CSV table of C-alpha atoms in Angstrom, one decimal:
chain,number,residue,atom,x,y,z
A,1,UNK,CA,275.3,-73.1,36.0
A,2,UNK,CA,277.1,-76.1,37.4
A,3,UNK,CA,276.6,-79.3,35.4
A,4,UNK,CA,278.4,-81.4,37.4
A,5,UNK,CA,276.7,-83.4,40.1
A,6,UNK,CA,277.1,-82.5,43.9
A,7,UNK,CA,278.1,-83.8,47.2
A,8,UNK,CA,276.3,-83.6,49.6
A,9,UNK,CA,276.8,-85.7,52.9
A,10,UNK,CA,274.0,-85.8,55.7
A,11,UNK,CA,273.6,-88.2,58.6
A,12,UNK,CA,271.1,-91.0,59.1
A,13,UNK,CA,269.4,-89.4,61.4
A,14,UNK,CA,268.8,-86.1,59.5
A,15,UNK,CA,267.9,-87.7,56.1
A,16,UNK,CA,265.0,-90.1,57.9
A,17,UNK,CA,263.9,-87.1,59.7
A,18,UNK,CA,263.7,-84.7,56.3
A,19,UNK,CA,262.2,-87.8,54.5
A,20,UNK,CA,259.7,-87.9,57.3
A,21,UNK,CA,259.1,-84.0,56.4
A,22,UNK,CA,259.1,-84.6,52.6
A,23,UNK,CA,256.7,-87.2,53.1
A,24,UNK,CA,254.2,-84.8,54.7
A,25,UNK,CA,254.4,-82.0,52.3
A,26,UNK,CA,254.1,-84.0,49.7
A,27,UNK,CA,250.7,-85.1,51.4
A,28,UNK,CA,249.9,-82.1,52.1
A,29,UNK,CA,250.2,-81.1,48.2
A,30,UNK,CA,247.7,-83.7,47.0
A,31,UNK,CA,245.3,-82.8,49.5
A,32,UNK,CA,242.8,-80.7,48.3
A,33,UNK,CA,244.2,-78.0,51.0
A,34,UNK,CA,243.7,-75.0,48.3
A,35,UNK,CA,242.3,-72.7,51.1
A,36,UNK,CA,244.7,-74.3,53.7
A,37,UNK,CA,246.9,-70.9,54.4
A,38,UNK,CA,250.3,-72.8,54.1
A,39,UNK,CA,249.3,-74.0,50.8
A,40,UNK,CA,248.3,-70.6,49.6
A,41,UNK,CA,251.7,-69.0,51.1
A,42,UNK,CA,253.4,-71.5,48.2
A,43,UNK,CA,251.0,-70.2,45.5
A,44,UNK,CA,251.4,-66.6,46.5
A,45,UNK,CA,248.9,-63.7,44.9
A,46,UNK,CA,250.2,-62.7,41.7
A,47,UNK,CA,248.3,-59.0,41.7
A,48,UNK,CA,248.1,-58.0,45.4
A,49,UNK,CA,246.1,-54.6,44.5
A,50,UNK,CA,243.4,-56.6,42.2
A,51,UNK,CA,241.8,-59.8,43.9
A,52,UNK,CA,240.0,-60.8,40.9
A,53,UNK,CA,243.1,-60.9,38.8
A,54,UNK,CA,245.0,-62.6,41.3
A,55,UNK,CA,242.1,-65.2,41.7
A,56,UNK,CA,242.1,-65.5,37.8
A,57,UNK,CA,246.0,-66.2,37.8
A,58,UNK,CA,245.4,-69.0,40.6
A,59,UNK,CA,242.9,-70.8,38.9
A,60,UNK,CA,245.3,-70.8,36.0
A,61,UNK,CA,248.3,-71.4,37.6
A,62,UNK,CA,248.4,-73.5,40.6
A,63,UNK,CA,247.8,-77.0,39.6
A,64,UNK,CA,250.8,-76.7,37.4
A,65,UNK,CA,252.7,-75.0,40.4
A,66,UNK,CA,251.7,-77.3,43.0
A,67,UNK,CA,252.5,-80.3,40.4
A,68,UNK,CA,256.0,-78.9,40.2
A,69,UNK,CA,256.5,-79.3,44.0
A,70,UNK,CA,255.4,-82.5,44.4
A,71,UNK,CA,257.8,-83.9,41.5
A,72,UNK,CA,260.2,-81.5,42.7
A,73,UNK,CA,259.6,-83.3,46.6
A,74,UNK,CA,259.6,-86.9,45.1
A,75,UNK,CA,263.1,-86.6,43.3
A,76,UNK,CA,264.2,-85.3,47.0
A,77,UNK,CA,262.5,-88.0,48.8
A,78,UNK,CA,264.2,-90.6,45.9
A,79,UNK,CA,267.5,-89.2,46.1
A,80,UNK,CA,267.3,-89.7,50.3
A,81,UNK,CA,266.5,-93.4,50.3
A,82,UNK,CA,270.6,-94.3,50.6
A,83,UNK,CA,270.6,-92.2,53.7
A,84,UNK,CA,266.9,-92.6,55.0
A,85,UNK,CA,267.2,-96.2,56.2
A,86,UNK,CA,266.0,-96.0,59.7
A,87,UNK,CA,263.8,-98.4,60.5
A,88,UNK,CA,263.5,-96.2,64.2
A,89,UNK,CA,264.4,-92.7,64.9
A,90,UNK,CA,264.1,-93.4,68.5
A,91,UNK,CA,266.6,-96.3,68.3
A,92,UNK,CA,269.1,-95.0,65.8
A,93,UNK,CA,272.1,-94.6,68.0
A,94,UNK,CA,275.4,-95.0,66.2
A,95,UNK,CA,273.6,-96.0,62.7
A,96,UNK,CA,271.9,-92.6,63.3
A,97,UNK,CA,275.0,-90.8,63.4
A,98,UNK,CA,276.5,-92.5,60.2
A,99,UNK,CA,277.2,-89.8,57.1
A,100,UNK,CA,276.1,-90.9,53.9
A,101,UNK,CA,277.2,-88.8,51.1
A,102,UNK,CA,274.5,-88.4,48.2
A,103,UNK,CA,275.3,-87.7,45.0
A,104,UNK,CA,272.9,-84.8,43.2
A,105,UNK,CA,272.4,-84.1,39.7
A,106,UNK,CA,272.1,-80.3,38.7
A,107,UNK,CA,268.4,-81.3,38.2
A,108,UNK,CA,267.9,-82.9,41.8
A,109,UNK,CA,269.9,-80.0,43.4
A,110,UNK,CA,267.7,-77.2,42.0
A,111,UNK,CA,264.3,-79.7,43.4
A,112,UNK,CA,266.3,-79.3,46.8
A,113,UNK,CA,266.4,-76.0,47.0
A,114,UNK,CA,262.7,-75.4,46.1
A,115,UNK,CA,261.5,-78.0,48.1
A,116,UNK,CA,263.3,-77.3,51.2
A,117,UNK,CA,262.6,-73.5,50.9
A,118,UNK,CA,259.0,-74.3,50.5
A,119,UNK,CA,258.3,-77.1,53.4
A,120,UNK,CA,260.3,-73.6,55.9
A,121,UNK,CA,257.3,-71.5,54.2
A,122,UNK,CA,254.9,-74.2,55.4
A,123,UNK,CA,256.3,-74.6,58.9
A,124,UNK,CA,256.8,-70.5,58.9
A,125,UNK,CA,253.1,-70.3,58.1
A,126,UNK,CA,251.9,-73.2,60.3
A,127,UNK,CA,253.5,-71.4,63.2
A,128,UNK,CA,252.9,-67.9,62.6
A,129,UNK,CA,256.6,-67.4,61.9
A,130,UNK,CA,256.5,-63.5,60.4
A,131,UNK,CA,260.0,-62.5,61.2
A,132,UNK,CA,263.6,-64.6,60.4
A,133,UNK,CA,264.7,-63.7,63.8
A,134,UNK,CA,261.4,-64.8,65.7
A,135,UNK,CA,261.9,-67.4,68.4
A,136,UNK,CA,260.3,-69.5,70.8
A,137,UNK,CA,261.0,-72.4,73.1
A,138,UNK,CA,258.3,-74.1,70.4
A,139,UNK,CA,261.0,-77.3,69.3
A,140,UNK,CA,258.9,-77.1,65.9
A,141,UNK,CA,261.2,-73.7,65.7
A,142,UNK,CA,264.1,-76.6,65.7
A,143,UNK,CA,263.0,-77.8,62.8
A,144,UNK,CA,262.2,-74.8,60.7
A,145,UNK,CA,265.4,-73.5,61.7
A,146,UNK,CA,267.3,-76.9,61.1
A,147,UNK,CA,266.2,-76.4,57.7
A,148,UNK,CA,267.4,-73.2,57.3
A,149,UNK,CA,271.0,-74.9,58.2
A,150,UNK,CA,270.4,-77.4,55.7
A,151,UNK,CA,269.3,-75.2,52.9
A,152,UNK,CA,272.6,-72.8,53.6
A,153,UNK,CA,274.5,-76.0,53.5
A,154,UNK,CA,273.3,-76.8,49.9
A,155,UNK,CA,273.8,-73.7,48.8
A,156,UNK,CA,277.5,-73.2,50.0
A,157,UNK,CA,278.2,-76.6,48.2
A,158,UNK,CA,277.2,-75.6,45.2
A,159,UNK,CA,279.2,-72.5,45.5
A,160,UNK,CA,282.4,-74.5,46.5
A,161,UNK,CA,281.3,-76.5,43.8
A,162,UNK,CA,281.3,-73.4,41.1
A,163,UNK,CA,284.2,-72.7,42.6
A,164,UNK,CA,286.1,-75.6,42.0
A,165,UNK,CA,284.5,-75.7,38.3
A,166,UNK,CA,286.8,-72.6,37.3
């Protein structure tokens, strides 16, 4: 595993936005939203064949799961605030454009990757996305699949960065 912090650069524009989303599902989280369906899509059924036993895990595991993702979304949303600085997405114009690059420990990396995998399995669920290749002229379908572009960004950087390490 890479110890050695990442780079990752992302606009103005796209950080405000994703801290807009990480703000959100990290609201969502401390709702009590435990029959919510996108909730329950991050706290999948252990046993699919015994409900009881899947019910039992739940009970058990969830609150600890669900604590995870909101630290896990707070040491995103922290490690935004250098690029997040938009006072007005609507105004941004050549501010909005500006890269910032952010510097992520192997610790803050592995919260990005969970966190921006789980707020696609939220947006999947909250628009019946089933299928990776499903589109419609929906712009939320922007978003979930602007993430996708951000999450295989993050992931071929800490490739290059393994890479690099040898």
């Amino acid at each position: 595993m890479n110890t050695v912090p990442l780079l990752l650069q992302i606009t103005r524009l796209e950080a405000t936005h994703l801290g807009d989303l990480i703000d959100q599902f990290a609201e969502l989280l401390t709702d009590d939203a435990s029959d919510d369906p996108a909730v329950l899509r991050l706290v999948p059924d252990a046993y699919t064949d015994d409900p009881e036993a899947a019910r039992e895990f739940r009970d058990v595991t969830e609150r600890d799961l669900l604590r995870r993702r909101r630290r896990d979304a707070q040491l995103v949303r922290t490690s935004l605030s250098p690029a997040a600085t938009l006072s007005s997405v609507a105004t941004a114009g050549a501010e909005g454009r500006e890269e910032v690059d952010l510097v992520l420990d192997p610790d803050t990396v592995q919260a990005w990757l969970r966190t921006l995998a789980a707020v696609r399995l939220v947006i999947a669920s909250r628009l019946g996305i089933t299928d990776e290749d499903q589109h419609d002229d929906d712009p939320r379908f922007g978003v979930y699949d602007w993430l996708g572009y951000r999450l295989e960004g993050l992931i071929r950087a800490i490739e290059a960065a393994g890479t690099a390490d040898r």
